[in-house]
Amino acid sequence: MENTLPFLQSEYLAKPARKHEGLTKIAHISDLHFKKSTVFDKDGNLIALKNDLVEKKPDIIIVTGDLADNGPQRIKYLRRGILSEVLENVKAFLIELCNLSEIDPRYGLFVVPGNHDYRFWGWLPNRANRKVFDSVFGEYLVSRPIPSLGILICAFDSNVENRYSLNVSSGYISEKEIHSFFAEQFNKWRDDKRADGETPTIPGFERLVKLAVLHHHPMPIAETQGRDLTRREELLLLKNAGVFMKEMARNGIDIILHGHRHYPGYSRAGFPIVDQNTMRYIGVLAAGSAGVSNAFYSYNVLTIFEDGMIEADYRERTKGAFVPRLSRLALLSRDEIRHNTRLGMSTALENQEYGRTSADRLSYSLKVCESGDLDLEIKHIGWRSRTEDPIASIPHFFHSTKGADTLEVRFRDLADRHISWKRASDLDENEEKIRGDIVFNPPLQRFPINAIMEASIVNRFLFDKRDSMKMKAIEHDEFSMFIEDHVKELSVCIQFPESLKPERIRIEVWDDRDGKSRNDGETGYCSQLLNYNENVRVITLSLSNPIPGHTYRIAWDLPERNESDTLKKPYDKRIFQTIVKRLSAPEYRASVETMLCALRDSIVESDAFKETRKSSKFETSLMLFDEDERVLRLIAVAPCTEGEYPDSHSIWKQTFRCGEGIPGQVLRRRESILFDPFEDGGLAGRTPHRKTELCPEAENDAYTLIYSIPILYPQDGGAMIGVMSFGTCLTLCGLTDILREKAGLGAVHDLAIDHFFLSFEDIVE
């Protein structure tokens, strides 16, 4: 007769909370061997066990069999129905353990039967005994995922019911039962979806630590082996242990928990899974006996950390109390845990859109510029399609939470083909995710190619907590990589400038397949590989087999102030404060506008401008830097020489935050910027600044040229006063011709600085 265990389908909706931050604790108890005479409130050993559990505060309790002591001298009791009474007493004890440990037994108590719970003398099968056990413990003989604790319990009954064979104390679980469990229940948990048909019912199922629970040992324990009748392994071991362990490994079970031999032990094995072309690793942990002292009383406490690491604490009773027998034992290495978890994801990944391509190596090289810009190089080595059909394009996006408004992308392809990045046509100007597609011409096929993508993102990084385009200060900055491909090796190098000193550097890995949940196991694994060299300010990461469909995010805290703030040239604060105070006064606006008009007229009346014979329609503005708010505030505008300036509706924005637009870029860079979108040089490709629809003289709805200059005191590296800008919306403007020449650019710069400081000659020497 096949063992048939109940598989609960809705219990995982219950969410027992962890008692310990960042980890789950499991009490693994076995072989209590209660007698009819056992009174657990007066048994010194059971009292010691109870006290130790109260201190350890486990999240769940697992009992791996032999609850009753069904030996030869007690057969008469069993024939008189005493087994039910004994098991009820065990149940009362376990319920008390749960209550004291603040565990709801409906969700946190798991019990499997041992040979003494079913068989006469623990040898001869008896179906009546099984019915007794089921009537008492049937509700706890279940398999159940508990996502809130990060675990999955798979319970197996290893007792043999064949009444016509002498199985002595050995166990057996048929292949049919094993295959049925994984096909009918395990895979259902993995693949089940909510009503929307997309969201997993159990998010992150592959990342759950999976425990198989049974009574009989599938691996020998050296300390218990012998040749006398009661210690011969062939009479005690799980008969088809090899098949059982391999099937557990094949389906992603991490640890097998068992009892039976009354001695704690641990072993692990690797199994080649031919149809998956890989090795899988599995650990086997024995609990010893908490009720019979062959050598000592013992039980185990398992600790499962968020990153997937599993440790075992052997607890041995000594002088009336349970104490550690050994130092904590790591059951699987980080590499083995990650290997098993990633393999568990392979089926899910194959069924989704991720991983249509693969690469032997994917490398990211980032240079953070002093301006906050990012120069990025992404290199694919051995890039190929994993599908039969050629791939014409794949999605690829860039990300910036700081309002990046320009992105230049180019490919250097080492093969005879053309690759480009095409920006999505429906992008919003304020969208933080800059979406697009990598386009292959001809399409990518199974033949591998090498390609290098180069990208420049203006205003990508912050330098301190104040350096944000948002009203609220940002505490940290980051760089994220979404893994679209199956990649053998991933490498990342981030080079910071001297003026940026990152703090508390860390990495987090997020699973985008199930609605963005953190993959704690992969996060913990990658944290061991992340390095930072403070002397040269370089972050490096080298990782094998990153997981497709996941985002790897390297983050760091920002300092209160960036180091460049302390490098400014010394200046006379009295003069600086007087200039700022005068510019801030509303009554001074007319004087500033007069200065700006005089500046504009000087440019228009110059010989160089007259030689262009083009329109003199351009405007000049001045913005004052508000250091408290870290913004530029518009204080005055000299209108175009043609037409009237709409005083109540400024063509320019009233404020620019650090890094926002051309003026905000100048504020951050502390250097002049020429925006000339019709010229190949400069910042071509930047999203243009829009003019107001109320401007009656606007030829275009966007500026065709902007030139912004930082006003510093002193000008060669002093404190920031503000930003002066020139702009035109004309296609043909004399200012454009002048500024495209190096000499003209310098002349306009010098005129602007001279006119500004001449207006303060009464206070500036």
JSON list of C-alpha atoms in Angstrom, two decimals, residues 280-466:
[
{"chain": "A", "resi": 280, "resn": "ARG", "atom": "CA", "xyz": [22.77, 19.13, -7.25]},
{"chain": "A", "resi": 281, "resn": "TYR", "atom": "CA", "xyz": [23.76, 19.09, -3.60]},
{"chain": "A", "resi": 282, "resn": "ILE", "atom": "CA", "xyz": [21.75, 17.98, -0.59]},
{"chain": "A", "resi": 283, "resn": "GLY", "atom": "CA", "xyz": [22.40, 17.74, 3.16]},
{"chain": "A", "resi": 284, "resn": "VAL", "atom": "CA", "xyz": [21.15, 15.08, 5.61]},
{"chain": "A", "resi": 285, "resn": "LEU", "atom": "CA", "xyz": [20.69, 15.98, 9.28]},
{"chain": "A", "resi": 286, "resn": "ALA", "atom": "CA", "xyz": [19.90, 13.55, 12.12]},
{"chain": "A", "resi": 287, "resn": "ALA", "atom": "CA", "xyz": [18.34, 14.82, 15.35]},
{"chain": "A", "resi": 288, "resn": "GLY", "atom": "CA", "xyz": [19.44, 12.19, 17.86]},
{"chain": "A", "resi": 289, "resn": "SER", "atom": "CA", "xyz": [16.91, 11.32, 20.56]},
{"chain": "A", "resi": 290, "resn": "ALA", "atom": "CA", "xyz": [15.22, 13.69, 22.96]},
{"chain": "A", "resi": 291, "resn": "GLY", "atom": "CA", "xyz": [13.65, 10.82, 24.92]},
{"chain": "A", "resi": 292, "resn": "VAL", "atom": "CA", "xyz": [16.08, 7.88, 25.03]},
{"chain": "A", "resi": 293, "resn": "SER", "atom": "CA", "xyz": [19.64, 8.15, 26.24]},
{"chain": "A", "resi": 294, "resn": "ASN", "atom": "CA", "xyz": [21.72, 5.61, 24.34]},
{"chain": "A", "resi": 295, "resn": "ALA", "atom": "CA", "xyz": [24.65, 7.94, 24.97]},
{"chain": "A", "resi": 296, "resn": "PHE", "atom": "CA", "xyz": [23.04, 11.33, 25.62]},
{"chain": "A", "resi": 297, "resn": "TYR", "atom": "CA", "xyz": [19.77, 13.18, 25.07]},
{"chain": "A", "resi": 298, "resn": "SER", "atom": "CA", "xyz": [19.85, 15.59, 22.15]},
{"chain": "A", "resi": 299, "resn": "TYR", "atom": "CA", "xyz": [17.88, 17.59, 19.61]},
{"chain": "A", "resi": 300, "resn": "ASN", "atom": "CA", "xyz": [18.75, 20.16, 16.92]},
{"chain": "A", "resi": 301, "resn": "VAL", "atom": "CA", "xyz": [18.02, 23.82, 16.34]},
{"chain": "A", "resi": 302, "resn": "LEU", "atom": "CA", "xyz": [18.27, 24.91, 12.70]},
{"chain": "A", "resi": 303, "resn": "THR", "atom": "CA", "xyz": [18.82, 28.55, 11.85]},
{"chain": "A", "resi": 304, "resn": "ILE", "atom": "CA", "xyz": [17.93, 29.64, 8.32]},
{"chain": "A", "resi": 305, "resn": "PHE", "atom": "CA", "xyz": [19.15, 33.09, 7.39]},
{"chain": "A", "resi": 306, "resn": "GLU", "atom": "CA", "xyz": [17.57, 35.41, 4.84]},
{"chain": "A", "resi": 307, "resn": "ASP", "atom": "CA", "xyz": [20.45, 34.80, 2.43]},
{"chain": "A", "resi": 308, "resn": "GLY", "atom": "CA", "xyz": [19.72, 31.04, 2.46]},
{"chain": "A", "resi": 309, "resn": "MET", "atom": "CA", "xyz": [22.56, 29.98, 4.75]},
{"chain": "A", "resi": 310, "resn": "ILE", "atom": "CA", "xyz": [21.58, 27.12, 7.07]},
{"chain": "A", "resi": 311, "resn": "GLU", "atom": "CA", "xyz": [23.27, 26.35, 10.37]},
{"chain": "A", "resi": 312, "resn": "ALA", "atom": "CA", "xyz": [22.64, 23.49, 12.80]},
{"chain": "A", "resi": 313, "resn": "ASP", "atom": "CA", "xyz": [23.12, 23.67, 16.56]},
{"chain": "A", "resi": 314, "resn": "TYR", "atom": "CA", "xyz": [23.38, 20.23, 18.22]},
{"chain": "A", "resi": 315, "resn": "ARG", "atom": "CA", "xyz": [21.82, 20.56, 21.69]},
{"chain": "A", "resi": 316, "resn": "GLU", "atom": "CA", "xyz": [22.91, 17.95, 24.29]},
{"chain": "A", "resi": 317, "resn": "ARG", "atom": "CA", "xyz": [21.58, 17.54, 27.81]},
{"chain": "A", "resi": 318, "resn": "THR", "atom": "CA", "xyz": [24.37, 18.03, 30.35]},
{"chain": "A", "resi": 319, "resn": "LYS", "atom": "CA", "xyz": [23.86, 18.50, 34.09]},
{"chain": "A", "resi": 320, "resn": "GLY", "atom": "CA", "xyz": [20.13, 19.01, 33.77]},
{"chain": "A", "resi": 321, "resn": "ALA", "atom": "CA", "xyz": [20.15, 21.47, 30.86]},
{"chain": "A", "resi": 322, "resn": "PHE", "atom": "CA", "xyz": [20.57, 21.35, 27.09]},
{"chain": "A", "resi": 323, "resn": "VAL", "atom": "CA", "xyz": [23.77, 23.02, 25.86]},
{"chain": "A", "resi": 324, "resn": "PRO", "atom": "CA", "xyz": [25.58, 23.17, 22.49]},
{"chain": "A", "resi": 325, "resn": "ARG", "atom": "CA", "xyz": [27.41, 19.94, 21.72]},
{"chain": "A", "resi": 326, "resn": "LEU", "atom": "CA", "xyz": [29.44, 21.45, 18.85]},
{"chain": "A", "resi": 327, "resn": "SER", "atom": "CA", "xyz": [29.99, 24.87, 17.38]},
{"chain": "A", "resi": 328, "resn": "ARG", "atom": "CA", "xyz": [27.34, 25.76, 14.84]},
{"chain": "A", "resi": 329, "resn": "LEU", "atom": "CA", "xyz": [27.60, 23.71, 11.68]},
{"chain": "A", "resi": 330, "resn": "ALA", "atom": "CA", "xyz": [27.04, 25.26, 8.23]},
{"chain": "A", "resi": 331, "resn": "LEU", "atom": "CA", "xyz": [24.98, 22.64, 6.40]},
{"chain": "A", "resi": 332, "resn": "LEU", "atom": "CA", "xyz": [25.62, 23.85, 2.83]},
{"chain": "A", "resi": 333, "resn": "SER", "atom": "CA", "xyz": [28.13, 26.34, 1.48]},
{"chain": "A", "resi": 334, "resn": "ARG", "atom": "CA", "xyz": [26.96, 29.59, -0.08]},
{"chain": "A", "resi": 335, "resn": "ASP", "atom": "CA", "xyz": [28.00, 28.31, -3.50]},
{"chain": "A", "resi": 336, "resn": "GLU", "atom": "CA", "xyz": [25.97, 25.09, -3.06]},
{"chain": "A", "resi": 337, "resn": "ILE", "atom": "CA", "xyz": [22.89, 26.97, -1.82]},
{"chain": "A", "resi": 338, "resn": "ARG", "atom": "CA", "xyz": [23.06, 29.44, -4.70]},
{"chain": "A", "resi": 339, "resn": "HIS", "atom": "CA", "xyz": [23.65, 26.67, -7.21]},
{"chain": "A", "resi": 340, "resn": "ASN", "atom": "CA", "xyz": [20.58, 24.76, -6.01]},
{"chain": "A", "resi": 341, "resn": "THR", "atom": "CA", "xyz": [18.38, 27.88, -5.92]},
{"chain": "A", "resi": 342, "resn": "ARG", "atom": "CA", "xyz": [19.38, 29.02, -9.38]},
{"chain": "A", "resi": 343, "resn": "LEU", "atom": "CA", "xyz": [18.72, 25.58, -10.81]},
{"chain": "A", "resi": 344, "resn": "GLY", "atom": "CA", "xyz": [15.29, 25.66, -9.20]},
{"chain": "A", "resi": 345, "resn": "MET", "atom": "CA", "xyz": [14.57, 28.81, -11.17]},
{"chain": "A", "resi": 346, "resn": "SER", "atom": "CA", "xyz": [15.66, 27.39, -14.50]},
{"chain": "A", "resi": 347, "resn": "THR", "atom": "CA", "xyz": [12.26, 25.92, -15.43]},
{"chain": "A", "resi": 348, "resn": "ALA", "atom": "CA", "xyz": [10.43, 29.13, -14.55]},
{"chain": "A", "resi": 349, "resn": "LEU", "atom": "CA", "xyz": [12.96, 31.18, -16.51]},
{"chain": "A", "resi": 350, "resn": "GLU", "atom": "CA", "xyz": [12.58, 28.99, -19.58]},
{"chain": "A", "resi": 351, "resn": "ASN", "atom": "CA", "xyz": [8.82, 29.63, -19.55]},
{"chain": "A", "resi": 352, "resn": "GLN", "atom": "CA", "xyz": [9.17, 33.42, -19.46]},
{"chain": "A", "resi": 353, "resn": "GLU", "atom": "CA", "xyz": [10.45, 36.06, -21.85]},
{"chain": "A", "resi": 354, "resn": "TYR", "atom": "CA", "xyz": [13.75, 36.41, -20.00]},
{"chain": "A", "resi": 355, "resn": "GLY", "atom": "CA", "xyz": [16.87, 34.76, -21.30]},
{"chain": "A", "resi": 356, "resn": "ARG", "atom": "CA", "xyz": [16.26, 34.72, -25.05]},
{"chain": "A", "resi": 357, "resn": "THR", "atom": "CA", "xyz": [19.94, 35.52, -25.45]},
{"chain": "A", "resi": 358, "resn": "SER", "atom": "CA", "xyz": [23.09, 34.33, -23.73]},
{"chain": "A", "resi": 359, "resn": "ALA", "atom": "CA", "xyz": [26.64, 35.62, -23.37]},
{"chain": "A", "resi": 360, "resn": "ASP", "atom": "CA", "xyz": [29.91, 34.17, -22.15]},
{"chain": "A", "resi": 361, "resn": "ARG", "atom": "CA", "xyz": [30.75, 37.43, -20.45]},
{"chain": "A", "resi": 362, "resn": "LEU", "atom": "CA", "xyz": [28.88, 40.65, -19.65]},
{"chain": "A", "resi": 363, "resn": "SER", "atom": "CA", "xyz": [30.87, 43.54, -18.24]},
{"chain": "A", "resi": 364, "resn": "TYR", "atom": "CA", "xyz": [29.84, 47.01, -17.04]},
{"chain": "A", "resi": 365, "resn": "SER", "atom": "CA", "xyz": [32.46, 49.74, -16.80]},
{"chain": "A", "resi": 366, "resn": "LEU", "atom": "CA", "xyz": [31.26, 53.01, -15.26]},
{"chain": "A", "resi": 367, "resn": "LYS", "atom": "CA", "xyz": [33.14, 56.27, -14.94]},
{"chain": "A", "resi": 368, "resn": "VAL", "atom": "CA", "xyz": [31.44, 58.86, -12.76]},
{"chain": "A", "resi": 369, "resn": "CYS", "atom": "CA", "xyz": [32.57, 62.29, -13.98]},
{"chain": "A", "resi": 370, "resn": "GLU", "atom": "CA", "xyz": [33.21, 65.33, -11.79]},
{"chain": "A", "resi": 371, "resn": "SER", "atom": "CA", "xyz": [30.07, 66.84, -13.34]},
{"chain": "A", "resi": 372, "resn": "GLY", "atom": "CA", "xyz": [27.91, 63.93, -12.17]},
{"chain": "A", "resi": 373, "resn": "ASP", "atom": "CA", "xyz": [27.63, 62.59, -15.71]},
{"chain": "A", "resi": 374, "resn": "LEU", "atom": "CA", "xyz": [28.06, 58.89, -16.39]},
{"chain": "A", "resi": 375, "resn": "ASP", "atom": "CA", "xyz": [30.26, 57.39, -19.08]},
{"chain": "A", "resi": 376, "resn": "LEU", "atom": "CA", "xyz": [29.13, 53.77, -19.40]},
{"chain": "A", "resi": 377, "resn": "GLU", "atom": "CA", "xyz": [30.54, 50.87, -21.38]},
{"chain": "A", "resi": 378, "resn": "ILE", "atom": "CA", "xyz": [28.64, 47.57, -21.60]},
{"chain": "A", "resi": 379, "resn": "LYS", "atom": "CA", "xyz": [30.53, 44.75, -23.27]},
{"chain": "A", "resi": 380, "resn": "HIS", "atom": "CA", "xyz": [28.97, 41.49, -24.50]},
{"chain": "A", "resi": 381, "resn": "ILE", "atom": "CA", "xyz": [31.38, 38.68, -25.30]},
{"chain": "A", "resi": 382, "resn": "GLY", "atom": "CA", "xyz": [29.99, 35.57, -26.99]},
{"chain": "A", "resi": 383, "resn": "TRP", "atom": "CA", "xyz": [26.53, 37.12, -27.39]},
{"chain": "A", "resi": 384, "resn": "ARG", "atom": "CA", "xyz": [24.10, 34.79, -29.14]},
{"chain": "A", "resi": 385, "resn": "SER", "atom": "CA", "xyz": [20.45, 33.82, -29.51]},
{"chain": "A", "resi": 386, "resn": "ARG", "atom": "CA", "xyz": [19.15, 30.90, -27.45]},
{"chain": "A", "resi": 387, "resn": "THR", "atom": "CA", "xyz": [16.16, 30.41, -29.72]},
{"chain": "A", "resi": 388, "resn": "GLU", "atom": "CA", "xyz": [15.80, 28.78, -33.12]},
{"chain": "A", "resi": 389, "resn": "ASP", "atom": "CA", "xyz": [14.39, 31.99, -34.58]},
{"chain": "A", "resi": 390, "resn": "PRO", "atom": "CA", "xyz": [16.74, 34.95, -35.14]},
{"chain": "A", "resi": 391, "resn": "ILE", "atom": "CA", "xyz": [16.22, 37.90, -32.77]},
{"chain": "A", "resi": 392, "resn": "ALA", "atom": "CA", "xyz": [15.68, 41.28, -34.42]},
{"chain": "A", "resi": 393, "resn": "SER", "atom": "CA", "xyz": [15.51, 43.31, -31.18]},
{"chain": "A", "resi": 394, "resn": "ILE", "atom": "CA", "xyz": [15.49, 43.01, -27.41]},
{"chain": "A", "resi": 395, "resn": "PRO", "atom": "CA", "xyz": [14.29, 45.58, -24.84]},
{"chain": "A", "resi": 396, "resn": "HIS", "atom": "CA", "xyz": [16.93, 47.54, -22.96]},
{"chain": "A", "resi": 397, "resn": "PHE", "atom": "CA", "xyz": [16.41, 50.55, -20.71]},
{"chain": "A", "resi": 398, "resn": "PHE", "atom": "CA", "xyz": [18.50, 53.06, -18.85]},
{"chain": "A", "resi": 399, "resn": "HIS", "atom": "CA", "xyz": [17.45, 54.47, -15.51]},
{"chain": "A", "resi": 400, "resn": "SER", "atom": "CA", "xyz": [17.91, 57.71, -13.63]},
{"chain": "A", "resi": 401, "resn": "THR", "atom": "CA", "xyz": [15.90, 59.03, -10.70]},
{"chain": "A", "resi": 402, "resn": "LYS", "atom": "CA", "xyz": [17.62, 62.40, -11.00]},
{"chain": "A", "resi": 403, "resn": "GLY", "atom": "CA", "xyz": [15.79, 63.54, -14.11]},
{"chain": "A", "resi": 404, "resn": "ALA", "atom": "CA", "xyz": [18.40, 62.71, -16.74]},
{"chain": "A", "resi": 405, "resn": "ASP", "atom": "CA", "xyz": [17.31, 64.55, -19.85]},
{"chain": "A", "resi": 406, "resn": "THR", "atom": "CA", "xyz": [19.95, 63.44, -22.29]},
{"chain": "A", "resi": 407, "resn": "LEU", "atom": "CA", "xyz": [21.23, 60.05, -23.35]},
{"chain": "A", "resi": 408, "resn": "GLU", "atom": "CA", "xyz": [23.67, 59.24, -26.10]},
{"chain": "A", "resi": 409, "resn": "VAL", "atom": "CA", "xyz": [24.10, 55.58, -27.07]},
{"chain": "A", "resi": 410, "resn": "ARG", "atom": "CA", "xyz": [26.42, 54.10, -29.64]},
{"chain": "A", "resi": 411, "resn": "PHE", "atom": "CA", "xyz": [27.69, 50.62, -30.45]},
{"chain": "A", "resi": 412, "resn": "ARG", "atom": "CA", "xyz": [31.13, 49.40, -31.34]},
{"chain": "A", "resi": 413, "resn": "ASP", "atom": "CA", "xyz": [30.53, 46.00, -32.92]},
{"chain": "A", "resi": 414, "resn": "LEU", "atom": "CA", "xyz": [33.44, 43.66, -33.51]},
{"chain": "A", "resi": 415, "resn": "ALA", "atom": "CA", "xyz": [31.48, 41.70, -36.13]},
{"chain": "A", "resi": 416, "resn": "ASP", "atom": "CA", "xyz": [30.35, 42.69, -39.62]},
{"chain": "A", "resi": 417, "resn": "ARG", "atom": "CA", "xyz": [26.91, 43.90, -38.59]},
{"chain": "A", "resi": 418, "resn": "HIS", "atom": "CA", "xyz": [25.02, 46.96, -37.39]},
{"chain": "A", "resi": 419, "resn": "ILE", "atom": "CA", "xyz": [23.63, 47.26, -33.86]},
{"chain": "A", "resi": 420, "resn": "SER", "atom": "CA", "xyz": [21.80, 50.30, -32.51]},
{"chain": "A", "resi": 421, "resn": "TRP", "atom": "CA", "xyz": [19.66, 51.39, -29.58]},
{"chain": "A", "resi": 422, "resn": "LYS", "atom": "CA", "xyz": [16.29, 52.87, -30.51]},
{"chain": "A", "resi": 423, "resn": "ARG", "atom": "CA", "xyz": [14.58, 55.05, -27.94]},
{"chain": "A", "resi": 424, "resn": "ALA", "atom": "CA", "xyz": [10.88, 54.33, -27.29]},
{"chain": "A", "resi": 425, "resn": "SER", "atom": "CA", "xyz": [8.63, 56.83, -29.06]},
{"chain": "A", "resi": 426, "resn": "ASP", "atom": "CA", "xyz": [6.15, 57.20, -26.21]},
{"chain": "A", "resi": 427, "resn": "LEU", "atom": "CA", "xyz": [8.58, 58.37, -23.52]},
{"chain": "A", "resi": 428, "resn": "ASP", "atom": "CA", "xyz": [7.44, 61.09, -21.17]},
{"chain": "A", "resi": 429, "resn": "GLU", "atom": "CA", "xyz": [9.99, 63.85, -20.56]},
{"chain": "A", "resi": 430, "resn": "ASN", "atom": "CA", "xyz": [9.91, 63.17, -16.81]},
{"chain": "A", "resi": 431, "resn": "GLU", "atom": "CA", "xyz": [10.03, 59.38, -17.07]},
{"chain": "A", "resi": 432, "resn": "GLU", "atom": "CA", "xyz": [12.82, 57.94, -14.95]},
{"chain": "A", "resi": 433, "resn": "LYS", "atom": "CA", "xyz": [13.09, 54.72, -16.98]},
{"chain": "A", "resi": 434, "resn": "ILE", "atom": "CA", "xyz": [14.46, 55.61, -20.42]},
{"chain": "A", "resi": 435, "resn": "ARG", "atom": "CA", "xyz": [13.02, 52.73, -22.43]},
{"chain": "A", "resi": 436, "resn": "GLY", "atom": "CA", "xyz": [14.16, 51.48, -25.78]},
{"chain": "A", "resi": 437, "resn": "ASP", "atom": "CA", "xyz": [15.27, 48.47, -27.85]},
{"chain": "A", "resi": 438, "resn": "ILE", "atom": "CA", "xyz": [18.60, 47.11, -29.00]},
{"chain": "A", "resi": 439, "resn": "VAL", "atom": "CA", "xyz": [18.13, 46.48, -32.73]},
{"chain": "A", "resi": 440, "resn": "PHE", "atom": "CA", "xyz": [20.22, 43.88, -34.58]},
{"chain": "A", "resi": 441, "resn": "ASN", "atom": "CA", "xyz": [20.77, 44.11, -38.33]},
{"chain": "A", "resi": 442, "resn": "PRO", "atom": "CA", "xyz": [21.06, 41.38, -39.41]},
{"chain": "A", "resi": 443, "resn": "PRO", "atom": "CA", "xyz": [19.17, 39.66, -36.54]},
{"chain": "A", "resi": 444, "resn": "LEU", "atom": "CA", "xyz": [21.09, 37.95, -33.73]},
{"chain": "A", "resi": 445, "resn": "GLN", "atom": "CA", "xyz": [21.44, 34.20, -34.27]},
{"chain": "A", "resi": 446, "resn": "ARG", "atom": "CA", "xyz": [23.12, 31.27, -32.54]},
{"chain": "A", "resi": 447, "resn": "PHE", "atom": "CA", "xyz": [26.51, 32.25, -33.93]},
{"chain": "A", "resi": 448, "resn": "PRO", "atom": "CA", "xyz": [28.20, 34.30, -31.17]},
{"chain": "A", "resi": 449, "resn": "ILE", "atom": "CA", "xyz": [29.24, 37.92, -31.65]},
{"chain": "A", "resi": 450, "resn": "ASN", "atom": "CA", "xyz": [31.10, 40.49, -29.55]},
{"chain": "A", "resi": 451, "resn": "ALA", "atom": "CA", "xyz": [29.68, 43.98, -29.12]},
{"chain": "A", "resi": 452, "resn": "ILE", "atom": "CA", "xyz": [30.38, 47.07, -27.02]},
{"chain": "A", "resi": 453, "resn": "MET", "atom": "CA", "xyz": [27.67, 49.56, -26.12]},
{"chain": "A", "resi": 454, "resn": "GLU", "atom": "CA", "xyz": [28.80, 53.03, -25.04]},
{"chain": "A", "resi": 455, "resn": "ALA", "atom": "CA", "xyz": [26.39, 55.41, -23.35]},
{"chain": "A", "resi": 456, "resn": "SER", "atom": "CA", "xyz": [26.67, 58.87, -21.84]},
{"chain": "A", "resi": 457, "resn": "ILE", "atom": "CA", "xyz": [24.02, 60.00, -19.38]},
{"chain": "A", "resi": 458, "resn": "VAL", "atom": "CA", "xyz": [24.08, 63.63, -18.27]},
{"chain": "A", "resi": 459, "resn": "ASN", "atom": "CA", "xyz": [23.40, 64.37, -14.61]},
{"chain": "A", "resi": 460, "resn": "ARG", "atom": "CA", "xyz": [23.27, 60.69, -13.62]},
{"chain": "A", "resi": 461, "resn": "PHE", "atom": "CA", "xyz": [24.82, 60.74, -10.13]},
{"chain": "A", "resi": 462, "resn": "LEU", "atom": "CA", "xyz": [24.56, 62.82, -6.96]},
{"chain": "A", "resi": 463, "resn": "PHE", "atom": "CA", "xyz": [27.53, 63.96, -4.90]},
{"chain": "A", "resi": 464, "resn": "ASP", "atom": "CA", "xyz": [25.89, 64.70, -1.55]},
{"chain": "A", "resi": 465, "resn": "LYS", "atom": "CA", "xyz": [22.50, 64.58, 0.15]},
{"chain": "A", "resi": 466, "resn": "ARG", "atom": "CA", "xyz": [21.69, 68.15, -0.91]}
]
